[in-house]
Coordinates of C-alpha atoms and ligand atoms in Angstrom, one line a residue:
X63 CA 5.2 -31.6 -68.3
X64 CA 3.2 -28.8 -66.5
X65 CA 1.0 -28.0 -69.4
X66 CA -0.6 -24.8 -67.8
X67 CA 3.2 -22.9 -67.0
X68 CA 2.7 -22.7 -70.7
X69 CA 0.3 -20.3 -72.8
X70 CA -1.2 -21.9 -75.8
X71 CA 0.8 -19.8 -78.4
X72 CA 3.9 -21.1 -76.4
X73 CA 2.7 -24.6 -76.4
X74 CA 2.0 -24.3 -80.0
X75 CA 5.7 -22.7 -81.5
X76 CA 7.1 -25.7 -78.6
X77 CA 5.7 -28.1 -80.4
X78 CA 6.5 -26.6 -83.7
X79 CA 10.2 -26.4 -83.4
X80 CA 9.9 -29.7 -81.6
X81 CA 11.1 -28.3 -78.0
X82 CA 8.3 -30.7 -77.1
X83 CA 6.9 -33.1 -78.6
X84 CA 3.2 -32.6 -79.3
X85 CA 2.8 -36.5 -78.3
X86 CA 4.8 -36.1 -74.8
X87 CA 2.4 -33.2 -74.0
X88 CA -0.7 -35.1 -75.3
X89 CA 0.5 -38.1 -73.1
X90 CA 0.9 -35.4 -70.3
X91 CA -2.8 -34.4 -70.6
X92 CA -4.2 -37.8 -70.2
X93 CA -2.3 -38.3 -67.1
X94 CA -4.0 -35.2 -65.6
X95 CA -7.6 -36.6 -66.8
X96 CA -6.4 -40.1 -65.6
X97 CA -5.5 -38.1 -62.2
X98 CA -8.4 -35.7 -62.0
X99 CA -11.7 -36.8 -64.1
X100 CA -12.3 -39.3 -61.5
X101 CA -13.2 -36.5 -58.7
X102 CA -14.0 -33.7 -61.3
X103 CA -16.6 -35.6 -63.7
X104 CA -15.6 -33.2 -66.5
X105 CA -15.7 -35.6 -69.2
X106 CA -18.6 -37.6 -70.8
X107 CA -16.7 -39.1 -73.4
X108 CA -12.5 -39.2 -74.5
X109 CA -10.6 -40.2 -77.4
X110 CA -7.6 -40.6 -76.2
X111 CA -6.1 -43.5 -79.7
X112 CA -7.4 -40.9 -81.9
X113 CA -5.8 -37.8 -80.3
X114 CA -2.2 -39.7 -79.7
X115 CA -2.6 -40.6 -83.1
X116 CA -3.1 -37.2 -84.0
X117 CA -0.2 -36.0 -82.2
X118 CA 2.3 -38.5 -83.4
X119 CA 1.1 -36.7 -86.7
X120 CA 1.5 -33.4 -86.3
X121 CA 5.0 -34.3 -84.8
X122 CA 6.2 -36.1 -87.9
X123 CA 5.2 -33.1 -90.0
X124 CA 7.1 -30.5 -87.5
X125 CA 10.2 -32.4 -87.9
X126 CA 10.1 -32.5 -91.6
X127 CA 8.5 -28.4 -91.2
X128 CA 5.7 -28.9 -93.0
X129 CA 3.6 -25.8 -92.3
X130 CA 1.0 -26.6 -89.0
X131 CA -2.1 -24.5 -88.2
X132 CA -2.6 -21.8 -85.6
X133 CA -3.6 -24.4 -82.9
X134 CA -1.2 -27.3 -84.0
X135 CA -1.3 -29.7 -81.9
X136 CA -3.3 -27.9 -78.9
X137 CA -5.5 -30.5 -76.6
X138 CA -9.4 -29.2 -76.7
X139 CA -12.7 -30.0 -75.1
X140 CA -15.6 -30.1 -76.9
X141 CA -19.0 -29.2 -74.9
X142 CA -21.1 -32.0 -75.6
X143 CA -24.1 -30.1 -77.4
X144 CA -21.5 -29.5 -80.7
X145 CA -21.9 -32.1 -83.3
X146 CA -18.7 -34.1 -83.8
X147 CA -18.7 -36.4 -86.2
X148 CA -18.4 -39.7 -85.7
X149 CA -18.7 -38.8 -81.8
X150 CA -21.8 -39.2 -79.5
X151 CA -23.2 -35.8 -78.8
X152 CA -25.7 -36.4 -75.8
X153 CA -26.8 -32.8 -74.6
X154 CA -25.9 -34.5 -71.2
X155 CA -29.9 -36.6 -72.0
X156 CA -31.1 -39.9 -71.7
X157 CA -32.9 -38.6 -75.3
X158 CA -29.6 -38.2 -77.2
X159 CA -27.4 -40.4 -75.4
X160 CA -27.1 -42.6 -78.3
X161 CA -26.6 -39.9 -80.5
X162 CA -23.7 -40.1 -83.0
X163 CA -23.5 -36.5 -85.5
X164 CA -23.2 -37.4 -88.4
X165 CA -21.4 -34.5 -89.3
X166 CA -18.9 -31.8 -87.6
X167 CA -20.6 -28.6 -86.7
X168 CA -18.5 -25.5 -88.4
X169 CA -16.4 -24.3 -85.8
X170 CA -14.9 -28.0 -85.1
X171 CA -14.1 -28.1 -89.1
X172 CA -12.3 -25.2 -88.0
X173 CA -10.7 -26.3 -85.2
X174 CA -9.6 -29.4 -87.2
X175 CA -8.7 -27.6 -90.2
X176 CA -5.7 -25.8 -87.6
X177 CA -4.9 -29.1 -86.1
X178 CA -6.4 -28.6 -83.1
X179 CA -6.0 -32.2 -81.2
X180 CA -9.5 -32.9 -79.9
X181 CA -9.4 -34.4 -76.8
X182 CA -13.1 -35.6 -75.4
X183 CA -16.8 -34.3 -75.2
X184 CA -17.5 -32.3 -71.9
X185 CA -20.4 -32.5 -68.9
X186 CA -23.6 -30.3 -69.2
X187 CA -26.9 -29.6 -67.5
X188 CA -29.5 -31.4 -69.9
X189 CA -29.7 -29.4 -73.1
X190 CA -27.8 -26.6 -71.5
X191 CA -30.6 -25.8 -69.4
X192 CA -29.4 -24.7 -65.6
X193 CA -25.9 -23.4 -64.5
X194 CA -24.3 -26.0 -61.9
X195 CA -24.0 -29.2 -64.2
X196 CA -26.8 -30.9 -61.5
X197 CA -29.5 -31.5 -64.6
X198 CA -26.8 -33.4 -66.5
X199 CA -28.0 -37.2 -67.1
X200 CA -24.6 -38.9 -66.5
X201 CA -24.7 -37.2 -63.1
X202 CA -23.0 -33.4 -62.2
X203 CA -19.3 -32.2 -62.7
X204 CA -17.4 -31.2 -59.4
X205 CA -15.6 -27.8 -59.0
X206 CA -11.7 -28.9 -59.0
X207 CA -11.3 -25.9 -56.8
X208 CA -13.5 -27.3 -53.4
X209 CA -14.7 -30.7 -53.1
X210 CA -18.7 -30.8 -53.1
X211 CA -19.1 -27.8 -54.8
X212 CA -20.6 -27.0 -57.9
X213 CA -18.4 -26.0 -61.2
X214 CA -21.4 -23.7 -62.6
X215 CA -23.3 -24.3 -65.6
X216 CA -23.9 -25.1 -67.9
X217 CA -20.7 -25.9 -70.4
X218 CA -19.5 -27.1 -66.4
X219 CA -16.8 -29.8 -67.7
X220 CA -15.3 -27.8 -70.3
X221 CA -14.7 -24.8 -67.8
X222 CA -13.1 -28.1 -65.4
X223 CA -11.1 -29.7 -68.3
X224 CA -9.3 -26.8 -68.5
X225 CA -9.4 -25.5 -64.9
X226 CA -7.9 -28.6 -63.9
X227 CA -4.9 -29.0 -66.7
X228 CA -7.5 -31.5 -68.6
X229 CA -6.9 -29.9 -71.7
X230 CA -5.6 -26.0 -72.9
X231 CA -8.8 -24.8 -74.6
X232 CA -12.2 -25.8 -74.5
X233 CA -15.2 -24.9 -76.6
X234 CA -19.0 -24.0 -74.6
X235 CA -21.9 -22.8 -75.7
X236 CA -23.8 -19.4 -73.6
X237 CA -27.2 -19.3 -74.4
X238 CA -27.8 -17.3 -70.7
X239 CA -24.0 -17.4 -69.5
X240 CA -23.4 -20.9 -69.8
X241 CA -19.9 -20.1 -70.8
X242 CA -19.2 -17.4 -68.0
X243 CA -21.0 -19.0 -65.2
X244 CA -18.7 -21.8 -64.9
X245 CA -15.7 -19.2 -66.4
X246 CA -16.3 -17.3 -63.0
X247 CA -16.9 -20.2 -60.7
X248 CA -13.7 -22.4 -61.6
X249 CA -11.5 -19.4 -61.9
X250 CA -10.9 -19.3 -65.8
X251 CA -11.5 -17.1 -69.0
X252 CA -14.6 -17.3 -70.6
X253 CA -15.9 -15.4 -73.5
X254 CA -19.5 -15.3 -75.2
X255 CA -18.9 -13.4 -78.8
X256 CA -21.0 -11.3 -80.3
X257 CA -24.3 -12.8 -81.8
X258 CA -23.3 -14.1 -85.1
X259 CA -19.7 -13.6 -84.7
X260 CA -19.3 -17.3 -84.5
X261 CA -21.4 -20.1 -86.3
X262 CA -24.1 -22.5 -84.9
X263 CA -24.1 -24.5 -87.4
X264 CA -24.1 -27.8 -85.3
X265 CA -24.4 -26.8 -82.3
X266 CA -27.7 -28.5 -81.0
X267 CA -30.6 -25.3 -80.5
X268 CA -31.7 -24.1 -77.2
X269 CA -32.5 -20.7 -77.6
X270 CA -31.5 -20.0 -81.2
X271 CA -32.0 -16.1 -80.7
X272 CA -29.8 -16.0 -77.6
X273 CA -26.8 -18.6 -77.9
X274 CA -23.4 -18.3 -79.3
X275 CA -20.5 -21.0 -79.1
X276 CA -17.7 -19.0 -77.8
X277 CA -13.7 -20.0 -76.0
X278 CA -13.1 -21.4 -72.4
X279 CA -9.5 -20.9 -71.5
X280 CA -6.9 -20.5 -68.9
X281 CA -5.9 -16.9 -70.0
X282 CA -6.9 -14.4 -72.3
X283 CA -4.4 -15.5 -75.2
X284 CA -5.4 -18.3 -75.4
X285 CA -9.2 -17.3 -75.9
X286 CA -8.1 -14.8 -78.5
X287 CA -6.4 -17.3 -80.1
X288 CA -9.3 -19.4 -79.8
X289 CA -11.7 -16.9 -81.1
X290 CA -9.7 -15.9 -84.2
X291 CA -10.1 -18.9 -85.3
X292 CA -13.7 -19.9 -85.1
X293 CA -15.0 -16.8 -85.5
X294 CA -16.3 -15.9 -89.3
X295 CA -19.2 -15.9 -91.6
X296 CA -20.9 -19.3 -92.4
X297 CA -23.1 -19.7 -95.2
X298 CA -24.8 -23.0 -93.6
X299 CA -25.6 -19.9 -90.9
X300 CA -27.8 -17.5 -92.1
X301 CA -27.3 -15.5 -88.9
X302 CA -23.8 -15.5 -89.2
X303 CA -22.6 -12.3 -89.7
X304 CA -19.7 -11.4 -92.7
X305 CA -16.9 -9.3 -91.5
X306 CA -13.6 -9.2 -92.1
X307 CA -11.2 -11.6 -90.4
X308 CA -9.9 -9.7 -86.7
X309 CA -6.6 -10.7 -85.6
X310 CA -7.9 -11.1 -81.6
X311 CA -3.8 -11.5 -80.5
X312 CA -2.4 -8.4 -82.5
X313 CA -3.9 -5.8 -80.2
X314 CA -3.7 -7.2 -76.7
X315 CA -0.8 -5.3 -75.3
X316 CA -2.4 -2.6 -76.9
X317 CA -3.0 0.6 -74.3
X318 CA -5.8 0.9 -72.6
X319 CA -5.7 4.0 -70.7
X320 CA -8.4 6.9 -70.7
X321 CA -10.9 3.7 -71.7
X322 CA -14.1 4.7 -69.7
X323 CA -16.3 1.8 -67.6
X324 CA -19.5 1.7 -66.5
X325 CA -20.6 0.1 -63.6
X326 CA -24.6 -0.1 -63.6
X327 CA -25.5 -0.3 -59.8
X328 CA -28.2 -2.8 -60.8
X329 CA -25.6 -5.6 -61.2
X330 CA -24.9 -5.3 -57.4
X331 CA -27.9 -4.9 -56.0
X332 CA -29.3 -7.6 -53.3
X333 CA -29.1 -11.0 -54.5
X334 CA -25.4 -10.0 -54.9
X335 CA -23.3 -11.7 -51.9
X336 CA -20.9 -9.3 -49.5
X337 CA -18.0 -11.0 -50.4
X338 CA -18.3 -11.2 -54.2
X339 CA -19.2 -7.2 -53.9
X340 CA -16.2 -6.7 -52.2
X341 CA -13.9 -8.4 -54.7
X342 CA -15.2 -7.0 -57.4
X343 CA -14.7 -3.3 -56.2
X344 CA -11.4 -4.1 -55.1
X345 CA -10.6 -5.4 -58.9
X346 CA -12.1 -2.3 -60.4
X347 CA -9.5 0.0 -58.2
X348 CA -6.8 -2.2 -60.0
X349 CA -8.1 -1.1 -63.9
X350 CA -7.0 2.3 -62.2
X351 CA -3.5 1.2 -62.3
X352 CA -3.5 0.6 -66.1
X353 CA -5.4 4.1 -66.5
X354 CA -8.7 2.5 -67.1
X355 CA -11.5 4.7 -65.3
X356 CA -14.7 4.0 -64.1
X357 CA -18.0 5.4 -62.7
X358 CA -21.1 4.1 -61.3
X359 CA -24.3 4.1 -63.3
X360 CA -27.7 3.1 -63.4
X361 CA -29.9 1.3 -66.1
X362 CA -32.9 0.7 -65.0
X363 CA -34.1 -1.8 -67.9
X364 CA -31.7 -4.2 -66.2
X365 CA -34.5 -5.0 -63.5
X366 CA -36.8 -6.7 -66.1
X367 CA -33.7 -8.4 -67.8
X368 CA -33.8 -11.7 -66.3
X369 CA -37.8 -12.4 -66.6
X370 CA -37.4 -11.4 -70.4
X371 CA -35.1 -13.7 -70.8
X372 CA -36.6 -16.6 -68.9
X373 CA -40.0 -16.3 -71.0
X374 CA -37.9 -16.3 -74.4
X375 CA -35.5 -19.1 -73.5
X376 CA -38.5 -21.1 -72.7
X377 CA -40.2 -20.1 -75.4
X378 CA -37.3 -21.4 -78.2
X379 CA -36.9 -24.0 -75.9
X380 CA -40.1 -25.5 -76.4
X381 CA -40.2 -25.2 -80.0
X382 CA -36.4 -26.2 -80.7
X383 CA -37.0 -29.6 -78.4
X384 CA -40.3 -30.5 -80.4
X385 CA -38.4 -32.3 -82.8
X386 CA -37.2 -35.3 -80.4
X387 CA -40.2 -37.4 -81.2
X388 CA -38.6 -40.9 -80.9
X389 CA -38.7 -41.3 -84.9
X390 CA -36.0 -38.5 -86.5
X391 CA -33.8 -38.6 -83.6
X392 CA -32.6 -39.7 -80.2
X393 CA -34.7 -42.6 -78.0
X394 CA -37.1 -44.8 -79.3
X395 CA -39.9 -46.0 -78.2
X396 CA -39.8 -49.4 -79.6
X397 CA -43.5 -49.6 -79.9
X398 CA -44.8 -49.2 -84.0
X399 CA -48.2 -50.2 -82.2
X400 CA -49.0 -47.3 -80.5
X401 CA -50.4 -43.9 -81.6
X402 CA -48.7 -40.9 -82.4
X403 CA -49.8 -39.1 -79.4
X404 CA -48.8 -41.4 -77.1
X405 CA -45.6 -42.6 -78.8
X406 CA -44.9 -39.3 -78.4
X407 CA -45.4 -38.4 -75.0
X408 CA -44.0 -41.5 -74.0
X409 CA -40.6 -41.3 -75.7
X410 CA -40.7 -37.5 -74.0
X411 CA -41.6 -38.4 -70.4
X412 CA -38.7 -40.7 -70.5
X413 CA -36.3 -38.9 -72.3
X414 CA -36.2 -35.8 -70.7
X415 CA -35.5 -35.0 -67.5
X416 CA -37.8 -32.5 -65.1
X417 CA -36.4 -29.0 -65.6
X418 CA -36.4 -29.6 -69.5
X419 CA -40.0 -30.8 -69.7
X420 CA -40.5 -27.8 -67.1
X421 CA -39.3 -25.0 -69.4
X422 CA -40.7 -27.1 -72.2
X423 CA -44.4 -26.7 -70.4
X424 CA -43.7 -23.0 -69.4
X425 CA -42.6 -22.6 -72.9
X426 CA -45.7 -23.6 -74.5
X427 CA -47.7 -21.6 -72.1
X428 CA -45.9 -18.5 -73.3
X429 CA -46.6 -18.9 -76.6
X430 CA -50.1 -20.4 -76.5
X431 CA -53.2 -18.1 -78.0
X432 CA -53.9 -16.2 -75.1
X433 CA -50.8 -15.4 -73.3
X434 CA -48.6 -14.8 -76.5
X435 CA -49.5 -11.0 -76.3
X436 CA -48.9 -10.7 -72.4
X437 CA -45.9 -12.8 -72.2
X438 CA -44.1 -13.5 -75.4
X439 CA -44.6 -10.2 -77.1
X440 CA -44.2 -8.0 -74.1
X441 CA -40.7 -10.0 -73.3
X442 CA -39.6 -8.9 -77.0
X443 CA -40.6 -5.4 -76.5
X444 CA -38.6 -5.3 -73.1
X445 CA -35.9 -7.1 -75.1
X446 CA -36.1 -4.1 -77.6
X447 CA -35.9 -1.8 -74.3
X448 CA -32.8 -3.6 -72.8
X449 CA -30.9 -3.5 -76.4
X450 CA -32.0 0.6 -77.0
X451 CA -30.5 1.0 -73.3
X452 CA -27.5 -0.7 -73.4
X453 CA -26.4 0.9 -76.7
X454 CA -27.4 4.4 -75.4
X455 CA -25.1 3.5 -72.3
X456 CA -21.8 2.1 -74.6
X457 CA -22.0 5.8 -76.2
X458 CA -20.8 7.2 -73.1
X459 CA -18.8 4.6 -71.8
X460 CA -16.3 1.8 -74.1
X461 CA -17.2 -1.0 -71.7
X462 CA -19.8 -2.0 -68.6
X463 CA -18.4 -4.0 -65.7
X464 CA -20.0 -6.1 -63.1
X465 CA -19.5 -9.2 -61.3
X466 CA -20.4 -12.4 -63.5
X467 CA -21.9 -14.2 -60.8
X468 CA -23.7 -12.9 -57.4
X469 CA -22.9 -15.8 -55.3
X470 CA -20.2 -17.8 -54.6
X471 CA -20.0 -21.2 -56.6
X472 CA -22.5 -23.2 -55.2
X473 CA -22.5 -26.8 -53.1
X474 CA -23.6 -29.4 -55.1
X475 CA -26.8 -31.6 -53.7
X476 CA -28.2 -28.6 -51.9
X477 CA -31.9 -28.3 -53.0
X478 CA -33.1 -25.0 -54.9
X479 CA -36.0 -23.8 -56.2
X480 CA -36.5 -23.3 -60.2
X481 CA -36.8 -19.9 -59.2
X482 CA -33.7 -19.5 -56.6
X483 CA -31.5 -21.2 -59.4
X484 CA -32.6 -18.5 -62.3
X485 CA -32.1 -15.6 -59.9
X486 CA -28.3 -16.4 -60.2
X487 CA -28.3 -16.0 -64.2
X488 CA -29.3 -11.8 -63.5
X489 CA -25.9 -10.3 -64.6
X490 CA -25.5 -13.0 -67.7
X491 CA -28.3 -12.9 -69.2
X492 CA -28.7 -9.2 -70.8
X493 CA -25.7 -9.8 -73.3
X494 CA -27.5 -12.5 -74.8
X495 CA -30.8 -10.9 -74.9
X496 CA -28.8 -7.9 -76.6
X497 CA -26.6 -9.8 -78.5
X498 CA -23.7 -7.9 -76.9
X499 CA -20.3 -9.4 -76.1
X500 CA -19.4 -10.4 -73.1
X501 CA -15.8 -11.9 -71.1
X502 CA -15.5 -13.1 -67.5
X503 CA -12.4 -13.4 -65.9
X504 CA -10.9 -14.7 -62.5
X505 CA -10.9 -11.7 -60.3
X506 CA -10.2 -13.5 -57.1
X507 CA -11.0 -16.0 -54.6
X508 CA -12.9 -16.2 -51.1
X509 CA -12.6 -19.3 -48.9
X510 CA -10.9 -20.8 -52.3
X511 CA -13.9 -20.2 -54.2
X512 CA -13.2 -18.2 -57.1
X513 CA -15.0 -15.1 -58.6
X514 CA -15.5 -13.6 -61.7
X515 CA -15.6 -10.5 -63.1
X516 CA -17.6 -9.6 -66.2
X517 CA -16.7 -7.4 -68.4
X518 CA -19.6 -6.4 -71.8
X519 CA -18.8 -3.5 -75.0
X520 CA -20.3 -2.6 -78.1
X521 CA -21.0 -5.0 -81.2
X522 CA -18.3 -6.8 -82.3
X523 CA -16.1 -5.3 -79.5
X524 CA -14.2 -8.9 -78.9
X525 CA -10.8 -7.1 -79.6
X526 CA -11.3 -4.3 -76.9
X527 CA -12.5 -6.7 -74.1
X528 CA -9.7 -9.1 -74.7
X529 CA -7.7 -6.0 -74.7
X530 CA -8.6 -4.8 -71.2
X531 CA -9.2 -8.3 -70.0
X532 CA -5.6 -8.7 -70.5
X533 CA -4.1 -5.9 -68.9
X534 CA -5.9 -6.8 -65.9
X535 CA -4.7 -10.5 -65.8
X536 CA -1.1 -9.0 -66.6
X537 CA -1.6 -7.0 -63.4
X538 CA -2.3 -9.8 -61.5
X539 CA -1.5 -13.1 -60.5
X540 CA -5.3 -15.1 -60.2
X541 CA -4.7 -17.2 -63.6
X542 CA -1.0 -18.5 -62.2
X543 CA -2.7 -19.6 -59.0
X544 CA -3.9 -23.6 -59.2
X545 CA -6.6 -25.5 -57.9
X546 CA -6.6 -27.7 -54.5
X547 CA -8.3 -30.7 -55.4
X548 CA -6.2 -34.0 -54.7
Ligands
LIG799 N1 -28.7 -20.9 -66.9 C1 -29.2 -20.4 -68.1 C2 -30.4 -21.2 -68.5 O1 -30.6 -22.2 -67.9 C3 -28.2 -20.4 -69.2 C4 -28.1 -21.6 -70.0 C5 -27.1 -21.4 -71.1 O2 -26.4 -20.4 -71.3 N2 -27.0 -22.5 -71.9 O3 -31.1 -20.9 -69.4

């Protein structure tokens, strides 16, 4: 069984009339992580009893129709910085990587409460800091699409689980584009949701102002799917936000012609590699053909984006990963001898790799008396800036277009600088400092890499990205295409 001919809400009537069985195509599954985990490194931990368990379940109540849930019997990946109980929960970190949750974070209560099958706990960077997997304790994930090459960062496995047929959805986590980096760079959809749209309740913080839990999938379907169904007020949130329930799927055929785009020139400028400039403009002539126009803009707050968010990620950072002391949670010391101080920093030096005691030292220095009022508080006023911009541009235009990524997917082991490595994040990083949504989708492929194209709207404007996101994969063939990896 070919699990990725089929679209999730094909897999899930399948299974529901019992075309298949949900256990055949669960069995299928572990074949391909049998077949592919080994080179790809998507997974840090599987439950493979639990999930054919699972499925033999959800088959026994098809054939006797009980009623199933919207994502009966679907296979998902879990990023490995959402608490699932009873499952370790590392943050890809020697600090956590005894961690068991002791309880699900919302969305998965979700997930399980439409009998969603989950499958396994996906590669990271450490805490979710970086975007090629490389920071990850257990050792980076590998793009299925080019040997040696990097899958992007930092929810890296679950963009490979489901690149490479390792499961049909997964769940990440975009604090800075974690979720569309590795979207773009392994050819798949990827959508960060509004701020408050979906829940953090367990999801471990990074950057609590910035992050949102959002879909990973092979096509845009599937991600609506995905999102109707973890998306919704929280109490155990107090940033979720109370809306009424949005049917993602209802709409997507919907037209989309006389829709305006914007395409701010400051997402191209240099940093921005020939050939992913040429395959984005060629994928903008194609929203032409299903009437969508578009025009070149400017927005000039864009410049000052990806220092703002830098300084704030830090800053959250610092404060969020104060509470691994060794005592509440993660590795211990050992050592009821020694001082707090220096149980402390010891539990810290070894439990954290370097670019999260990095950003934890830059983070400090950000918010220390002093420098709070020339880094901290002017990054929020810029933030303020970026936010007034963007929603003075999203009154002229529905939605603003740009390539997700400026490079190419990277080759893992090559040496960067902090620096060289945060330059990449420029295009992701203003919808999370505005809260704005955000999609990327496969818009092509040089030398087999992939590249993706992003696409951002107003406030709660899921339903209209998904929208145009899905004429454009209807118009062309990227998301059929499959990777080359033996
Ligand atoms: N690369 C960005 C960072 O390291 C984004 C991380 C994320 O979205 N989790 O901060």
């Amino acid at each position: 069984l070919d699990i990725s001919r089929f679209s999730a809400e094909e897999l899930v009537e399948m299974i529901g009339s019992q075309d298949i069985s949900c256990e055949d195509y669960i069995v299928s599954i572990f074949e391909s992580i049998a077949k592919h985990d080994r080179n790809t490194h998507a997974y840090l931990a599987l439950k493979e009893d639990q999930a054919l368990e699972q499925a033999r379940t959800i088959d026994k109540k098809a054939r006797s129709k009980e009623k199933l849930g919207k994502l009966a019997g679907l296979g998902i990946a879990i990023k490995d910085n959402i608490c699932t109980k009873g499952l370790a929960t590392t943050c890809a970190s020697k600090m956590l990587k005894d961690f068991i949750a002791p309880y699900d974070a919302t969305i998965i209560e979700r997930i399980k409460a439409e009998d969603a099958i989950i499958l396994g706990k996906t590669n990271m960077d450490e805490f979710a800091m970086g975007n090629t997997t490389a920071s990850s304790f257990f050792g980076p994930t590998f793009n299925p699409w080019m040997e040696g090459y990097s899958p992007g960062g930092s929810s890296g496995g679950s963009a490979v689980a489901v690149s490479a047929g390792m499961a049909t959805l997964a769940l990440g986590e975009d604090t800075g584009g974690s979720i569309r980096c590795p979207a773009s760079f392994c050819s798949i959809v990827g959508l960060k949701p509004t701020y408050g749209l979906v829940s953090r309740y367990g999801l471990i913080a990074y950057g609590n102002s910035l992050e949102q839990i959002g879909p990973m999938t092979k096509r845009v379907s599937d991600c609506a799917l995905l999102l109707g169904v973890i998306a919704g007020r929280d109490s155990k949130d107090s940033t979720s936000v109370d809306r009424e329930r949005t049917n993602y799927e209802k709409n997507l055929n919907k037209d989309t012609r006389g829709l305006k785009v914007g395409v701010p020139k400051e997402f191209l400028e240099e940093g921005t590699s020939e050939d992913v400039r040429r395959t984005f403009w060629r994928a903008m002539e194609k929203f032409e053909e299903f009437g969508v126009r578009w025009e070149e803009i400017t927005m000039p707050s864009l410049r000052y984006a990806l220092a703002t968010y830098y300084i704030i990620a830090m800053a959250e950072a610092s404060s969020n990963l104060a509470r691994y002391d060794g005592v509440r949670y993660g590795l211990s010391s050992g050592r009821i001898e020694l001082d707090w101080n220096e149980a402390y920093s010891r539990v810290r030096s070894e439990g954290f790799g370097s670019e999260v005691k990095r950003r934890i030292m830059l983070g400090t220095f950000v918010l220390s008396a002093g420098y709070f009022e020339a880094y901290y508080l002017k990054a929020q006023r810029v933030r303020a800036l970026l936010r007034r911009d963007f929603e003075h541009t999203l009154k002229s235009f529905d939605l603003i277009a740009g390539p997700t990524m400026p490079i190419l997917p990277p080759k893992l082991g090559v040496k960067l600088t902090p620096l060289q490595e945060y330059r990449i994040d420029i295009n992701t990083v203003p919808a999370n400092l505005t809260g704005l949504p955000a999609i990327s989708i496969p818009c092509g492929f040089v030398n087999g890499l992939p590249i993706g194209l992003q696409l951002m709207s107003s406030y709660f404007g899921e339903e209209l990205l998904l929208r145009v996101a899905n004429s454009y994969e209807s118009a062309t063939d990227h998301h059929r295409l499959s990777f080359s990896l033996r």
